[in-house]
PDB file of C-alpha atoms in Angstrom:
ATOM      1  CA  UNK W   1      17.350 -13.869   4.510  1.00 92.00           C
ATOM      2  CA  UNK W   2      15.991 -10.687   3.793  1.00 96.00           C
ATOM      3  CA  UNK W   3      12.076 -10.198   3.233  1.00 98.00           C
ATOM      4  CA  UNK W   4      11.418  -9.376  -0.284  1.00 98.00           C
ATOM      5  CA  UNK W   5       9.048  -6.097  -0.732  1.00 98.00           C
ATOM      6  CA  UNK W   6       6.314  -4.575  -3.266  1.00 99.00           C
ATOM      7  CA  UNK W   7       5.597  -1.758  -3.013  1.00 99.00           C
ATOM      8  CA  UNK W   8       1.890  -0.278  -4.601  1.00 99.00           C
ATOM      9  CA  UNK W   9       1.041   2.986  -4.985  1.00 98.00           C
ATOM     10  CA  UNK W  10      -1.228   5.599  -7.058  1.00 97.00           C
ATOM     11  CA  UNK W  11       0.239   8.893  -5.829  1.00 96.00           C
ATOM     12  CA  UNK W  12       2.964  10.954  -4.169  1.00 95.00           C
ATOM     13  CA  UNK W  13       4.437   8.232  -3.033  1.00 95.00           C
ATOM     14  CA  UNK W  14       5.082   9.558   0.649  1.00 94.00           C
ATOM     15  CA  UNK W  15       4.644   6.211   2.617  1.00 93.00           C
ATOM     16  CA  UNK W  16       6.798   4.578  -0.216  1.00 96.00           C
ATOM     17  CA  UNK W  17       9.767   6.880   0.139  1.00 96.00           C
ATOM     18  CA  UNK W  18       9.900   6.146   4.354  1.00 95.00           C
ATOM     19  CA  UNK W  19       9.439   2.660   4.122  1.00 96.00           C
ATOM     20  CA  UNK W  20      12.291   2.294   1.445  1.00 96.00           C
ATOM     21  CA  UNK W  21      14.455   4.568   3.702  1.00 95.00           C
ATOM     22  CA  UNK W  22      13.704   2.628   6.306  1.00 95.00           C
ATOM     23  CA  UNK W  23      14.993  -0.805   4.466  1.00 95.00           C
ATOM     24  CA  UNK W  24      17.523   0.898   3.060  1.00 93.00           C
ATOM     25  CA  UNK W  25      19.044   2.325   6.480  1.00 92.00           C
ATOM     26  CA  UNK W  26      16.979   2.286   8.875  1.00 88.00           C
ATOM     27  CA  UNK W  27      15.181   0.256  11.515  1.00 93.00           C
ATOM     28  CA  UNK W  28      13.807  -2.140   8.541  1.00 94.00           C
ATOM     29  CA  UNK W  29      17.103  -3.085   7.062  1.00 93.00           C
ATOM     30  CA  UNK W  30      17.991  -6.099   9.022  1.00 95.00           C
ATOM     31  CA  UNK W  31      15.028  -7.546   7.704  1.00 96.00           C
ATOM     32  CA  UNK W  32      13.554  -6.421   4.085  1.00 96.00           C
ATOM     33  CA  UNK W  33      14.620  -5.449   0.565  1.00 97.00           C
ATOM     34  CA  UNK W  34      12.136  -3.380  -1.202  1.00 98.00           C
ATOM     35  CA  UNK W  35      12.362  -4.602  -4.733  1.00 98.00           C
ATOM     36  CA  UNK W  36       9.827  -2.766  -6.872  1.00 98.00           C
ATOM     37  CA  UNK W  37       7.822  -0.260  -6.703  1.00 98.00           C
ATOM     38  CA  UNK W  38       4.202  -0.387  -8.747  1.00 99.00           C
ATOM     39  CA  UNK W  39       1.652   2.228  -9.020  1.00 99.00           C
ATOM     40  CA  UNK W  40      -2.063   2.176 -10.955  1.00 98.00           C
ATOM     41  CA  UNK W  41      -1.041   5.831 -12.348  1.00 98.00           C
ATOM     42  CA  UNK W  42       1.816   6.648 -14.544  1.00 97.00           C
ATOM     43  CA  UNK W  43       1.533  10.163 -13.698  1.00 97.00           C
ATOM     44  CA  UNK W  44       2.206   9.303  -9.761  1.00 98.00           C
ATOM     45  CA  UNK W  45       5.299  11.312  -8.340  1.00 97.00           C
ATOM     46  CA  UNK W  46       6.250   8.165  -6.233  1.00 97.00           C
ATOM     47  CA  UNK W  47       7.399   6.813  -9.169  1.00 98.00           C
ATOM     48  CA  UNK W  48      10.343   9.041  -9.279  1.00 96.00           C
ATOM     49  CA  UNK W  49      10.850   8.346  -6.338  1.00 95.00           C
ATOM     50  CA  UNK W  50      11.595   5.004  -6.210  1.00 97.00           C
ATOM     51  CA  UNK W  51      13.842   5.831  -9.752  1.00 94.00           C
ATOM     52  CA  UNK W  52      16.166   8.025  -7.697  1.00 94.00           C
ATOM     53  CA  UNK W  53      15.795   5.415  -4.713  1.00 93.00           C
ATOM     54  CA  UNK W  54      17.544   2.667  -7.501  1.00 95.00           C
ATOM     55  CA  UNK W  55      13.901   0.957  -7.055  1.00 98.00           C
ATOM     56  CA  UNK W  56      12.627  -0.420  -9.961  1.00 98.00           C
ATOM     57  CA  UNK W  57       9.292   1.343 -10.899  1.00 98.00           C
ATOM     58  CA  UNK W  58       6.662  -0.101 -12.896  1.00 98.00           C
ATOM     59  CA  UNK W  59       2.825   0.929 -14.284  1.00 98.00           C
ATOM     60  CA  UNK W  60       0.126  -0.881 -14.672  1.00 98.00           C
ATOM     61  CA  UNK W  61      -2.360   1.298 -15.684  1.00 98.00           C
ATOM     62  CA  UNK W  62      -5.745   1.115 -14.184  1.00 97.00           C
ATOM     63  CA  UNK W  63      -7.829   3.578 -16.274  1.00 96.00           C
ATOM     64  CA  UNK W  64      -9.677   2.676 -19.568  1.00 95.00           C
ATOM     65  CA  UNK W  65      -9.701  -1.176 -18.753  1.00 96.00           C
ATOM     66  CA  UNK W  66     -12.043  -3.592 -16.347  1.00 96.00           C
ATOM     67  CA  UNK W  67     -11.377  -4.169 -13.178  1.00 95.00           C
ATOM     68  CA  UNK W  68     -10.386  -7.859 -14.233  1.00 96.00           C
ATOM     69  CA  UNK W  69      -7.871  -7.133 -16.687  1.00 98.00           C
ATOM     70  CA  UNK W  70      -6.369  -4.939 -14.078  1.00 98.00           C
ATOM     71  CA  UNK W  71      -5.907  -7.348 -11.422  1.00 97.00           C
ATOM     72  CA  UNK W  72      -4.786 -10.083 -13.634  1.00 98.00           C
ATOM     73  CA  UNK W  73      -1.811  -7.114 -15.257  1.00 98.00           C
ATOM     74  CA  UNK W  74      -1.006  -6.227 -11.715  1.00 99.00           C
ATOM     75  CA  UNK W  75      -0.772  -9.999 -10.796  1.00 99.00           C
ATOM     76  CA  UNK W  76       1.711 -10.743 -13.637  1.00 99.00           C
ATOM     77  CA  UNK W  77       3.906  -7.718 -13.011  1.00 99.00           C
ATOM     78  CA  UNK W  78       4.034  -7.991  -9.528  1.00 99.00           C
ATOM     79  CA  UNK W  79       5.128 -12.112  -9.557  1.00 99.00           C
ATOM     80  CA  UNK W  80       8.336 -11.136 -11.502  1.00 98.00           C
ATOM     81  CA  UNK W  81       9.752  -9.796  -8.201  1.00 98.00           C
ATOM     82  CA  UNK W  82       8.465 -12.774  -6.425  1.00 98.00           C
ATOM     83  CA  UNK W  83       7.499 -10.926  -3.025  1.00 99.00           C
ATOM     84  CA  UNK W  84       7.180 -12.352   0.422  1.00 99.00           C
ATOM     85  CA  UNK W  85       4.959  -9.032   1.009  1.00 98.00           C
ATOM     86  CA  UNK W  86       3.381  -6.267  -0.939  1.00 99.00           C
ATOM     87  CA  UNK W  87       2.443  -3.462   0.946  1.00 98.00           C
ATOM     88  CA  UNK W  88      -0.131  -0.862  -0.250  1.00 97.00           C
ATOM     89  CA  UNK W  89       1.222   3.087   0.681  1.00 96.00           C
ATOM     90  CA  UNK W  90      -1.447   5.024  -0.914  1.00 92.00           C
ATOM     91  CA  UNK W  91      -3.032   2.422  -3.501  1.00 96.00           C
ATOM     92  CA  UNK W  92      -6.090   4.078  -4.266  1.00 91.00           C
ATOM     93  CA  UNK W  93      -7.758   1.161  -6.222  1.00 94.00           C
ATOM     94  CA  UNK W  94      -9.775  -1.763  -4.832  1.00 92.00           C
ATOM     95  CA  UNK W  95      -8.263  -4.680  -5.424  1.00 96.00           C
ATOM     96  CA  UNK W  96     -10.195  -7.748  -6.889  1.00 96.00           C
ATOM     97  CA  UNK W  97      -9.881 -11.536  -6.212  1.00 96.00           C
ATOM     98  CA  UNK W  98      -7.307 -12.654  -8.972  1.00 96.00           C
ATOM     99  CA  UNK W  99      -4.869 -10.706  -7.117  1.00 98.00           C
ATOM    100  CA  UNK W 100      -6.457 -11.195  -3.483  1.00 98.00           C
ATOM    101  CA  UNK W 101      -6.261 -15.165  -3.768  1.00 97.00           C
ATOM    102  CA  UNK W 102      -2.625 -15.215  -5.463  1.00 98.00           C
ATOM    103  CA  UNK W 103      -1.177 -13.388  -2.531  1.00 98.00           C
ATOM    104  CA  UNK W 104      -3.490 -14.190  -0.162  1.00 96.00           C
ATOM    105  CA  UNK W 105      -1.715 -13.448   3.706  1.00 97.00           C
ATOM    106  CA  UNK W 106       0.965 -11.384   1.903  1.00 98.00           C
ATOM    107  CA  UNK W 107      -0.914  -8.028   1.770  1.00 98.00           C
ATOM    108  CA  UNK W 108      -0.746  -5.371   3.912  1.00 98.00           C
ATOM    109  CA  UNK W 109      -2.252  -2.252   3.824  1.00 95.00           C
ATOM    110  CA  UNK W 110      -1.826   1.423   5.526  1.00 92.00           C
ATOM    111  CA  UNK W 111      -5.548   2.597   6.279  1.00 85.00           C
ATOM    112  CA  UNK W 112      -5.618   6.380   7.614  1.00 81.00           C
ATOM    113  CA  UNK W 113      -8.351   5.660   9.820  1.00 82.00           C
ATOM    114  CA  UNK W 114      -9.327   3.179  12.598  1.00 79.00           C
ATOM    115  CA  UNK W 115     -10.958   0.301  10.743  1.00 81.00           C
ATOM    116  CA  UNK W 116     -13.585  -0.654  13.131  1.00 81.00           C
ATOM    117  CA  UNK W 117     -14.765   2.994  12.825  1.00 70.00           C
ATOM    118  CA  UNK W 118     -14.526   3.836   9.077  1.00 70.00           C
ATOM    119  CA  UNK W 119     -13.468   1.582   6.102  1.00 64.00           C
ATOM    120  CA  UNK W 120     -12.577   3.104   2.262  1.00 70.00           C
ATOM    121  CA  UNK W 121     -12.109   6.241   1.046  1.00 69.00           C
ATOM    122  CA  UNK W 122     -11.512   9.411   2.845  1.00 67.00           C
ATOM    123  CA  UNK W 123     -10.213   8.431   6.311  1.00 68.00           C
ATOM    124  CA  UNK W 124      -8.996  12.115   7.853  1.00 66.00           C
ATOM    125  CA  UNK W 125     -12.035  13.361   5.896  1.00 74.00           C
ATOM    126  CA  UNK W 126     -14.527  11.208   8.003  1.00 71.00           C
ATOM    127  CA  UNK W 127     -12.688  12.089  11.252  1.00 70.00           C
ATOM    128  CA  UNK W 128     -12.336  16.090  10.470  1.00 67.00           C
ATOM    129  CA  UNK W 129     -16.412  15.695  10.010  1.00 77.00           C
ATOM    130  CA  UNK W 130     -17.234  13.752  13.105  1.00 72.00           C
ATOM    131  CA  UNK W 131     -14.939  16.302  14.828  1.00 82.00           C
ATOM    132  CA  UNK W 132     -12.712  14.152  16.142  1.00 75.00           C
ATOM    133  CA  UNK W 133      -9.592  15.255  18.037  1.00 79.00           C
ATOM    134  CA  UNK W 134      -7.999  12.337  17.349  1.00 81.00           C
ATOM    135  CA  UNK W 135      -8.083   9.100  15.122  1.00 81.00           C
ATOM    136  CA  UNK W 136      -5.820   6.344  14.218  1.00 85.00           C
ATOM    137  CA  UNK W 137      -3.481   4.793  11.293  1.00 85.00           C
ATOM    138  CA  UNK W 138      -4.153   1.416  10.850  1.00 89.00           C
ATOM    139  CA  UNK W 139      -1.806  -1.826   9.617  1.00 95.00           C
ATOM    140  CA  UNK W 140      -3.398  -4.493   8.689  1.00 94.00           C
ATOM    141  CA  UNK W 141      -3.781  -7.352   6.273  1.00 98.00           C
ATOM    142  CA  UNK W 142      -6.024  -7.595   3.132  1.00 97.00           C
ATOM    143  CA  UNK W 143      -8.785 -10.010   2.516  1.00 95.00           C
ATOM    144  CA  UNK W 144     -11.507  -9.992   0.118  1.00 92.00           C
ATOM    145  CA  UNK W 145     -13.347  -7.222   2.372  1.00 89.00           C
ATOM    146  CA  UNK W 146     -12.672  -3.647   2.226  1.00 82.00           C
ATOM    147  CA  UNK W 147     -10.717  -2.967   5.046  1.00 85.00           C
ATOM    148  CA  UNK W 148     -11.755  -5.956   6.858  1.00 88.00           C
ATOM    149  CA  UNK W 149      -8.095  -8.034   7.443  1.00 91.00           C
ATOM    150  CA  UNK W 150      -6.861  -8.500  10.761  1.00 94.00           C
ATOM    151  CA  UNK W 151      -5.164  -5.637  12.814  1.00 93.00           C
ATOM    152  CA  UNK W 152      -1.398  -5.426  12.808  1.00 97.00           C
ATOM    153  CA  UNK W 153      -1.313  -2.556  14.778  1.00 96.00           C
ATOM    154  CA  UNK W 154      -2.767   0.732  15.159  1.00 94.00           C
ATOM    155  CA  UNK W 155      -1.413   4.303  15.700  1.00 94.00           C
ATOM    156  CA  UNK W 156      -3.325   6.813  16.927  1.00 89.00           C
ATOM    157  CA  UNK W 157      -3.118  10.094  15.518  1.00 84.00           C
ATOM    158  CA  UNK W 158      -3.682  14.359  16.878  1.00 87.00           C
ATOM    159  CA  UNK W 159      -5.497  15.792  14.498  1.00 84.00           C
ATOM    160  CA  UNK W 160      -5.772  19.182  16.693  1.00 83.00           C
ATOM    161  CA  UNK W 161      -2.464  20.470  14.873  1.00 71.00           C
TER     162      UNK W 161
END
């Protein structure tokens, strides 16, 4: 039986678009179904995206209301698609323990940075300003840390062009 997917996002919706492909057609459809996509921003791009994908879309708005009414609206919405993993592909908002504890060892997150080096924000930003040549994409779970779940694999990345 297929894995069912969530997908969170607040943005372009890059990292969305390739793992859908992927389940769709590609090396990930033996094994998951990506069956919504959810982002914190209504103006995200990914959003149309996932419409022209056939993915649902939904939005739970993030701005103008506390970071506990957020997390308790993102828990509902994401349940309805009952997900045996939600993956975060460019989720720019923290999330909080309500929805941390309901799906706790279902989250996984793509951090552009190596998370024993950096954690949060601004990943590629960090590395251009420590000058590094290279730096790495990491997979991993989320806990109630920031960045602080354990490693399902890293990636290391040329940032030399």
């Amino acid at each position: 039986m297929k894995k069912r997917i969530v997908i969170l996002i607040s943005g372009r919706g890059s990292n969305m678009a390739a793992i859908a492909a992927s389940a769709k057609s590609g090396i990930l459809s033996d094994c998951c179904i990506v069956t919504a996509v959810v982002s914190n921003r209504s103006e995200a791009p990914g959003l149309e995206l996932a419409g022209k994908s056939g993915i649902p879309a939904v939005v739970v708005e993030s701005s103008g209301i506390s970071g506990i009414e957020f997390d308790r609206k993102l828990t509902k919405a994401v349940e309805i698609f009952s997900p045996d993993y939600i993956i975060l592909a460019g989720f720019m908002k923290v999330l909080g323990p309500v929805f941390i504890s309901r799906f706790t060892g279902k989250i996984i997150n793509i951090h552009p940075a190596d998370t024993k080096l950096h954690r949060g924000l601004g990943g590629y930003e960090w590395a251009f300003k420590k000058r590094l040549g290279t730096t790495k994409v990491t997979v991993h779970f989320v806990d109630e840390g920031l960045d602080t779940g354990e490693i399902l694999g890293q990636r290391e990345v040329d940032l030399r062009g």
